[in-house]
């Protein structure tokens, strides 16, 4: 519902003119328990692009450059691609997004911590995976992802961690998360449909519960 | 032929060089796990190299097919025509398999009665003359 509300101000969002109440969500058909239709991301045709270049060249470009503070990829042991592989991961990883190691490496490399993140674009293939990532990336303790979202933390403009300010894969479009990177750049340039005032650090994550990656973007 | 739980319309698995021995054992109603010849680590799904010690040598160890439900979901949308709904997909912790878990279906149970820790046993479903798929059903604890 939070991401759908964000999408309402984003002219690119597929679901921009389709507001959703809790009752709408609860009335949507169950797909794979506990995920209902509106817990699953969209299926979209679309494209987006990024220009990645050196700081020196970026200085001469028309658009304000945004810095890649750090990027990381990887997966804990036991995870792999394929439908039958993740059943054998370690017990302590089972109910997580398996991104905690990756997150810790990303924070260390970027020289920032969860408290420094002003805005986040969190890969939202399914709503449950968003909750697990909030825990993996250190925004709350294990098992507290639900209450954190319930508190309004992800909502623009007043939440402590405005997230998926474009509407995400649930409500903007499913461009496999590259649209989250584009939105991360917009969020720091200040030209997002839901601009977070003074934002200097934006976390962008990729899929949870599979081999994953993430990037920390920064504005000087 | 065995008892049938799913229609012929269900998509069939495609074996490759790594998984073929597993499917051949299944066709003979033997449930096996892959066991590393070097370090003894057991694994599924079959893979060319041991994730623990990187040995490429392995053998196949038959297991009883007894186990318990590690986790599960109840699926309400079909992937094939005439699929019985809801379908229970469960991760089965196999007994005597060195901790290996297998994703399969639970059959012969009211979906609302499925619980984590439910004791289950193997039941083979012959989809054709050369394809048998292991499913699981409740057993007395």
CSV table of C-alpha atoms in Angstrom, one decimal:
chain,number,residue,atom,x,y,z
A,1,UNK,CA,0.0,0.0,0.0
A,2,UNK,CA,2.9,2.4,0.8
A,3,UNK,CA,4.5,1.7,-2.6
A,4,UNK,CA,1.2,2.0,-4.4
A,5,UNK,CA,0.7,5.4,-2.7
A,6,UNK,CA,4.2,6.5,-3.9
A,7,UNK,CA,3.3,5.4,-7.4
A,8,UNK,CA,0.2,7.7,-7.4
A,9,UNK,CA,2.6,10.7,-8.0
A,10,UNK,CA,4.8,8.9,-10.5
A,11,UNK,CA,3.7,9.5,-14.1
A,12,UNK,CA,5.7,6.4,-15.3
A,13,UNK,CA,4.0,4.1,-12.8
A,14,UNK,CA,1.9,1.3,-14.4
A,15,UNK,CA,-0.3,1.3,-11.2
A,16,UNK,CA,-0.2,5.1,-10.8
A,17,UNK,CA,-3.9,5.6,-11.1
A,18,UNK,CA,-4.9,2.5,-9.2
A,19,UNK,CA,-5.0,3.3,-5.5
A,20,UNK,CA,-5.2,0.3,-3.2
A,21,UNK,CA,-6.7,0.0,0.3
A,22,UNK,CA,-6.0,-2.8,2.8
A,23,UNK,CA,-9.4,-4.2,1.9
A,24,UNK,CA,-8.4,-4.3,-1.8
A,25,UNK,CA,-5.3,-6.2,-0.9
A,26,UNK,CA,-7.2,-8.7,1.3
A,27,UNK,CA,-9.7,-9.2,-1.4
A,28,UNK,CA,-7.1,-10.1,-4.0
A,29,UNK,CA,-6.8,-13.8,-4.8
A,30,UNK,CA,-4.3,-16.0,-2.8
A,31,UNK,CA,-1.5,-17.1,-5.1
A,32,UNK,CA,1.0,-19.0,-2.9
A,33,UNK,CA,0.1,-18.7,0.8
A,34,UNK,CA,0.7,-16.1,2.4
A,35,UNK,CA,1.3,-14.1,-0.8
A,36,UNK,CA,-1.8,-12.7,-2.5
A,37,UNK,CA,-1.9,-11.2,-6.0
A,38,UNK,CA,-1.0,-7.8,-4.8
A,39,UNK,CA,2.0,-9.2,-2.9
A,40,UNK,CA,3.5,-10.2,-6.2
A,41,UNK,CA,5.3,-7.8,-8.5
A,42,UNK,CA,4.0,-6.7,-11.9
A,43,UNK,CA,4.8,-8.2,-15.2
A,44,UNK,CA,5.9,-5.3,-17.4
A,45,UNK,CA,7.4,-4.5,-20.8
A,46,UNK,CA,9.8,-1.6,-20.5
A,47,UNK,CA,13.4,-0.5,-20.5
A,48,UNK,CA,15.7,1.8,-18.7
A,49,UNK,CA,19.3,2.8,-19.0
A,50,UNK,CA,22.2,4.2,-16.9
A,51,UNK,CA,25.3,6.0,-17.9
A,52,UNK,CA,28.3,4.9,-15.8
A,53,UNK,CA,31.5,6.8,-16.3
A,54,UNK,CA,34.4,8.3,-14.5
A,55,UNK,CA,34.1,11.2,-12.1
A,56,UNK,CA,36.2,13.4,-14.4
A,57,UNK,CA,34.0,12.8,-17.4
A,58,UNK,CA,30.8,13.1,-15.3
A,59,UNK,CA,31.8,16.6,-14.3
A,60,UNK,CA,31.3,17.8,-17.9
A,61,UNK,CA,27.9,16.2,-18.4
A,62,UNK,CA,24.6,18.1,-18.4
A,63,UNK,CA,23.1,16.0,-15.6
A,64,UNK,CA,24.2,16.2,-12.0
A,65,UNK,CA,26.4,13.1,-11.4
A,66,UNK,CA,25.6,10.6,-8.6
A,67,UNK,CA,28.4,8.7,-7.1
A,68,UNK,CA,28.5,4.9,-6.8
A,69,UNK,CA,29.9,4.7,-3.2
A,70,UNK,CA,30.1,0.9,-3.3
A,71,UNK,CA,28.6,-2.2,-5.0
A,72,UNK,CA,28.7,-5.8,-3.8
A,73,UNK,CA,27.4,-9.1,-5.0
A,74,UNK,CA,27.4,-12.6,-3.6
A,75,UNK,CA,25.5,-15.2,-1.7
A,76,UNK,CA,26.0,-17.3,1.4
A,77,UNK,CA,27.0,-21.0,1.0
A,78,UNK,CA,24.1,-23.2,0.0
A,79,UNK,CA,22.3,-20.8,-2.2
A,80,UNK,CA,22.2,-21.2,-5.9
A,81,UNK,CA,20.0,-20.6,-8.9
A,82,UNK,CA,17.3,-23.1,-9.7
A,83,UNK,CA,14.0,-24.2,-8.3
A,84,UNK,CA,15.2,-26.9,-6.0
A,85,UNK,CA,18.4,-25.5,-4.6
A,86,UNK,CA,17.5,-23.2,-1.8
A,87,UNK,CA,15.8,-25.9,0.2
A,88,UNK,CA,19.2,-26.9,1.6
A,89,UNK,CA,20.5,-23.6,3.0
A,90,UNK,CA,21.6,-23.3,6.6
A,91,UNK,CA,18.8,-23.2,9.2
A,92,UNK,CA,19.8,-19.8,10.4
A,93,UNK,CA,19.4,-18.4,6.8
A,94,UNK,CA,16.1,-20.0,6.0
A,95,UNK,CA,13.8,-17.3,7.1
A,96,UNK,CA,16.0,-14.5,5.9
A,97,UNK,CA,16.7,-12.8,2.6
A,98,UNK,CA,20.3,-14.2,2.8
A,99,UNK,CA,21.7,-10.7,2.2
A,100,UNK,CA,23.2,-9.9,5.6
A,101,UNK,CA,26.8,-10.8,4.6
A,102,UNK,CA,26.4,-8.9,1.4
A,103,UNK,CA,24.9,-5.9,3.3
A,104,UNK,CA,27.8,-5.8,5.8
A,105,UNK,CA,30.3,-5.9,3.0
A,106,UNK,CA,28.5,-3.1,1.2
A,107,UNK,CA,28.3,-0.9,4.3
A,108,UNK,CA,32.0,-1.4,5.1
A,109,UNK,CA,33.0,-0.6,1.5
A,110,UNK,CA,30.8,2.5,1.3
A,111,UNK,CA,31.8,3.7,4.7
A,112,UNK,CA,28.2,4.2,5.8
A,113,UNK,CA,25.8,2.3,8.1
A,114,UNK,CA,22.1,1.7,8.0
A,115,UNK,CA,21.5,4.9,10.0
A,116,UNK,CA,23.1,6.9,7.2
A,117,UNK,CA,20.7,5.7,4.5
A,118,UNK,CA,18.3,8.6,3.7
A,119,UNK,CA,16.2,6.7,1.1
A,120,UNK,CA,16.1,3.1,-0.1
A,121,UNK,CA,15.0,1.3,-3.3
A,122,UNK,CA,14.4,-2.2,-2.1
A,123,UNK,CA,13.9,-5.1,-4.6
A,124,UNK,CA,10.2,-6.0,-4.2
A,125,UNK,CA,9.6,-9.1,-6.2
A,126,UNK,CA,7.3,-10.2,-3.3
A,127,UNK,CA,6.3,-8.2,-0.3
A,128,UNK,CA,7.7,-10.9,2.1
A,129,UNK,CA,11.2,-10.4,0.7
A,130,UNK,CA,11.0,-6.7,1.4
A,131,UNK,CA,10.5,-7.5,5.1
A,132,UNK,CA,13.5,-9.9,5.1
A,133,UNK,CA,15.7,-7.4,3.4
A,134,UNK,CA,14.9,-4.6,5.9
A,135,UNK,CA,16.2,-7.1,8.5
A,136,UNK,CA,19.2,-8.2,6.5
A,137,UNK,CA,20.3,-4.6,5.8
A,138,UNK,CA,20.1,-3.7,9.5
A,139,UNK,CA,17.1,-1.4,9.6
A,140,UNK,CA,15.6,-3.5,12.3
A,141,UNK,CA,16.1,-6.7,14.2
A,142,UNK,CA,15.2,-10.1,12.9
A,143,UNK,CA,11.4,-10.6,12.9
A,144,UNK,CA,10.7,-6.8,13.2
A,145,UNK,CA,10.4,-6.1,9.4
A,146,UNK,CA,6.6,-6.3,9.6
A,147,UNK,CA,6.2,-3.9,12.5
A,148,UNK,CA,8.7,-1.5,10.9
A,149,UNK,CA,6.7,-1.3,7.8
A,150,UNK,CA,3.5,-1.1,9.8
A,151,UNK,CA,4.9,1.9,11.6
A,152,UNK,CA,5.0,3.9,8.4
A,153,UNK,CA,8.8,3.9,8.2
A,154,UNK,CA,8.9,3.4,4.4
A,155,UNK,CA,6.3,6.0,3.6
A,156,UNK,CA,7.2,9.3,1.9
A,157,UNK,CA,7.7,12.0,3.1
A,158,UNK,CA,7.6,11.5,6.8
A,159,UNK,CA,8.9,7.9,7.3
A,160,UNK,CA,12.3,7.3,8.8
A,161,UNK,CA,13.3,5.4,5.6
A,162,UNK,CA,11.3,6.4,2.6
A,163,UNK,CA,11.5,3.4,0.2
A,164,UNK,CA,10.6,2.6,-3.3
A,165,UNK,CA,9.8,6.2,-4.0
A,166,UNK,CA,8.9,5.3,-7.6
A,167,UNK,CA,6.4,2.6,-6.5
A,168,UNK,CA,8.8,-0.3,-6.9
A,169,UNK,CA,8.3,-3.5,-8.9
A,170,UNK,CA,4.9,-3.8,-7.1
A,171,UNK,CA,3.6,-0.5,-8.5
A,172,UNK,CA,5.9,1.3,-10.9
A,173,UNK,CA,6.9,-1.5,-13.2
A,174,UNK,CA,8.9,-4.8,-13.1
A,175,UNK,CA,12.0,-3.9,-15.0
A,176,UNK,CA,14.0,-6.5,-13.0
A,177,UNK,CA,15.1,-3.9,-10.5
A,178,UNK,CA,17.1,-1.7,-12.9
A,179,UNK,CA,14.3,0.9,-12.4
A,180,UNK,CA,15.2,0.8,-8.8
A,181,UNK,CA,18.8,2.0,-9.7
A,182,UNK,CA,17.3,4.7,-11.9
A,183,UNK,CA,15.1,5.8,-9.1
A,184,UNK,CA,18.0,5.8,-6.7
A,185,UNK,CA,19.7,8.3,-9.0
A,186,UNK,CA,16.6,10.4,-9.3
A,187,UNK,CA,16.2,10.3,-5.5
A,188,UNK,CA,19.6,11.9,-5.0
A,189,UNK,CA,19.3,14.3,-7.9
A,190,UNK,CA,16.1,15.6,-6.4
A,191,UNK,CA,13.9,14.8,-9.5
A,192,UNK,CA,12.0,11.8,-8.1
A,193,UNK,CA,8.2,12.0,-8.0
A,194,UNK,CA,8.6,11.7,-4.3
A,195,UNK,CA,11.8,13.6,-3.5
A,196,UNK,CA,13.4,13.1,-0.1
A,197,UNK,CA,14.6,16.5,1.0
A,198,UNK,CA,18.4,16.7,1.4
A,199,UNK,CA,18.9,13.0,0.7
A,200,UNK,CA,22.6,12.2,0.3
A,201,UNK,CA,22.8,8.3,0.5
A,202,UNK,CA,20.5,5.9,-1.2
A,203,UNK,CA,20.6,2.1,-0.9
A,204,UNK,CA,19.5,0.1,-3.9
A,205,UNK,CA,19.1,-3.7,-3.5
A,206,UNK,CA,18.6,-6.6,-5.8
A,207,UNK,CA,16.6,-9.8,-5.2
A,208,UNK,CA,16.5,-11.5,-1.9
A,209,UNK,CA,16.5,-15.2,-1.2
A,210,UNK,CA,18.7,-15.8,-4.3
A,211,UNK,CA,22.3,-14.9,-5.2
A,212,UNK,CA,22.1,-11.1,-5.0
A,213,UNK,CA,23.7,-7.7,-5.3
A,214,UNK,CA,23.3,-4.2,-4.1
A,215,UNK,CA,24.7,-0.7,-4.7
A,216,UNK,CA,25.1,2.3,-2.4
A,217,UNK,CA,24.6,5.6,-4.2
A,218,UNK,CA,25.8,9.0,-2.9
A,219,UNK,CA,25.5,12.7,-3.6
A,220,UNK,CA,28.4,14.9,-2.8
B,1,UNK,CA,0.9,-48.3,-12.1
B,2,UNK,CA,0.9,-46.4,-8.8
B,3,UNK,CA,-1.8,-44.2,-7.4
B,4,UNK,CA,-2.1,-40.9,-9.2
B,5,UNK,CA,-2.3,-37.5,-7.6
B,6,UNK,CA,-1.5,-35.2,-10.5
B,7,UNK,CA,-2.7,-35.2,-14.1
B,8,UNK,CA,-0.5,-35.9,-17.1
B,9,UNK,CA,-0.7,-32.3,-18.0
B,10,UNK,CA,1.9,-31.4,-15.3
B,11,UNK,CA,5.2,-30.3,-16.8
B,12,UNK,CA,7.8,-33.1,-16.8
B,13,UNK,CA,11.3,-32.7,-15.4
B,14,UNK,CA,14.1,-32.6,-17.9
B,15,UNK,CA,17.1,-34.6,-16.8
B,16,UNK,CA,20.7,-33.7,-17.7
B,17,UNK,CA,23.9,-35.6,-17.3
B,18,UNK,CA,24.1,-34.6,-13.6
B,19,UNK,CA,20.6,-35.4,-12.6
B,20,UNK,CA,19.9,-38.4,-14.9
B,21,UNK,CA,21.1,-41.1,-12.3
B,22,UNK,CA,18.7,-39.5,-9.8
B,23,UNK,CA,15.8,-39.8,-12.1
B,24,UNK,CA,16.8,-43.3,-13.2
B,25,UNK,CA,16.8,-44.4,-9.5
B,26,UNK,CA,13.4,-42.7,-9.1
B,27,UNK,CA,12.0,-44.7,-12.0
B,28,UNK,CA,13.0,-47.8,-10.0
B,29,UNK,CA,11.3,-46.3,-6.9
B,30,UNK,CA,14.5,-45.7,-5.1
B,31,UNK,CA,14.9,-42.3,-3.5
B,32,UNK,CA,18.6,-41.4,-3.4
B,33,UNK,CA,20.8,-38.6,-2.3
B,34,UNK,CA,24.3,-37.8,-3.7
B,35,UNK,CA,27.1,-38.6,-1.3
B,36,UNK,CA,30.6,-37.1,-1.8
B,37,UNK,CA,33.2,-39.9,-2.0
B,38,UNK,CA,35.9,-37.7,-0.5
B,39,UNK,CA,34.2,-36.0,2.5
B,40,UNK,CA,30.9,-37.9,2.9
B,41,UNK,CA,28.8,-34.7,2.6
B,42,UNK,CA,25.3,-35.5,1.2
B,43,UNK,CA,23.6,-33.2,-1.1
B,44,UNK,CA,20.5,-32.5,-3.3
B,45,UNK,CA,19.8,-31.5,-6.0
B,46,UNK,CA,22.6,-33.5,-7.7
B,47,UNK,CA,25.5,-31.3,-8.7
B,48,UNK,CA,28.8,-32.0,-10.4
B,49,UNK,CA,31.1,-30.9,-7.5
B,50,UNK,CA,30.8,-31.2,-3.7
B,51,UNK,CA,30.1,-27.7,-2.3
B,52,UNK,CA,32.1,-28.6,0.9
B,53,UNK,CA,35.3,-30.1,-0.5
B,54,UNK,CA,35.0,-29.6,-4.3
B,55,UNK,CA,35.5,-33.3,-5.1
B,56,UNK,CA,33.9,-34.5,-8.3
B,57,UNK,CA,33.6,-38.1,-7.0
B,58,UNK,CA,30.3,-39.1,-5.6
B,59,UNK,CA,28.0,-42.0,-5.1
B,60,UNK,CA,24.2,-42.5,-4.6
B,61,UNK,CA,22.9,-43.4,-1.2
B,62,UNK,CA,19.3,-44.7,-0.9
B,63,UNK,CA,17.2,-43.2,1.9
B,64,UNK,CA,14.0,-44.5,3.5
B,65,UNK,CA,11.8,-41.6,2.4
B,66,UNK,CA,10.6,-41.0,5.9
B,67,UNK,CA,10.9,-37.4,7.0
B,68,UNK,CA,9.1,-34.4,8.3
B,69,UNK,CA,7.8,-31.1,6.9
B,70,UNK,CA,10.4,-28.4,7.3
B,71,UNK,CA,8.3,-25.7,5.7
B,72,UNK,CA,5.5,-25.5,3.1
B,73,UNK,CA,3.2,-23.3,1.1
B,74,UNK,CA,-0.2,-23.8,-0.2
B,75,UNK,CA,-0.6,-22.9,-3.9
B,76,UNK,CA,-3.9,-21.7,-5.2
B,77,UNK,CA,-3.0,-21.1,-8.9
B,78,UNK,CA,-2.5,-23.9,-11.4
B,79,UNK,CA,0.6,-24.3,-13.6
B,80,UNK,CA,-1.1,-27.0,-15.6
B,81,UNK,CA,-4.6,-27.8,-16.9
B,82,UNK,CA,-6.7,-29.9,-14.5
B,83,UNK,CA,-4.2,-29.4,-11.6
B,84,UNK,CA,-5.9,-30.2,-8.3
B,85,UNK,CA,-6.1,-27.1,-6.2
B,86,UNK,CA,-5.0,-26.1,-3.7
B,87,UNK,CA,-1.6,-27.8,-4.2
B,88,UNK,CA,0.7,-28.3,-1.2
B,89,UNK,CA,4.4,-27.7,-1.9
B,90,UNK,CA,6.6,-28.7,1.0
B,91,UNK,CA,10.2,-28.9,1.9
B,92,UNK,CA,10.8,-32.4,3.4
B,93,UNK,CA,13.7,-32.9,5.8
B,94,UNK,CA,14.6,-36.5,4.9
B,95,UNK,CA,15.5,-38.9,7.7
B,96,UNK,CA,19.0,-40.5,7.5
B,97,UNK,CA,20.0,-38.3,4.7
B,98,UNK,CA,22.7,-36.1,6.4
B,99,UNK,CA,20.3,-33.2,6.7
B,100,UNK,CA,19.3,-33.1,3.1
B,101,UNK,CA,15.9,-31.6,2.3
B,102,UNK,CA,13.8,-32.2,-0.8
B,103,UNK,CA,11.1,-30.0,-2.3
B,104,UNK,CA,8.0,-32.1,-3.2
B,105,UNK,CA,4.2,-32.2,-2.8
B,106,UNK,CA,2.1,-33.4,0.1
B,107,UNK,CA,-0.7,-35.6,-1.0
B,108,UNK,CA,-3.5,-37.3,1.0
B,109,UNK,CA,-3.9,-34.5,3.4
B,110,UNK,CA,-6.4,-31.6,4.0
B,111,UNK,CA,-4.2,-28.5,3.1
B,112,UNK,CA,-5.4,-26.8,6.3
B,113,UNK,CA,-4.0,-29.6,8.4
B,114,UNK,CA,-0.4,-29.2,7.1
B,115,UNK,CA,2.0,-28.2,9.9
B,116,UNK,CA,5.8,-27.7,10.2
B,117,UNK,CA,7.2,-30.9,11.8
B,118,UNK,CA,4.4,-33.1,10.4
B,119,UNK,CA,5.8,-36.7,10.0
B,120,UNK,CA,5.6,-37.9,6.4
B,121,UNK,CA,6.5,-40.8,4.2
B,122,UNK,CA,7.4,-41.3,0.6
B,123,UNK,CA,4.8,-42.3,-2.0
B,124,UNK,CA,5.9,-42.8,-5.6
B,125,UNK,CA,3.7,-41.5,-8.4
B,126,UNK,CA,4.3,-43.1,-11.8
B,127,UNK,CA,3.6,-40.3,-14.3
B,128,UNK,CA,4.6,-42.6,-17.2
B,129,UNK,CA,6.5,-45.9,-17.7
B,130,UNK,CA,9.9,-44.2,-17.2
B,131,UNK,CA,9.0,-41.2,-15.0
B,132,UNK,CA,8.3,-41.6,-11.3
B,133,UNK,CA,8.0,-38.6,-9.0
B,134,UNK,CA,8.4,-38.8,-5.2
B,135,UNK,CA,5.5,-37.2,-3.3
B,136,UNK,CA,4.9,-37.4,0.5
B,137,UNK,CA,1.9,-38.2,2.7
B,138,UNK,CA,1.3,-38.1,6.4
B,139,UNK,CA,2.5,-41.0,8.5
B,140,UNK,CA,2.0,-42.0,12.1
B,141,UNK,CA,4.7,-40.4,14.2
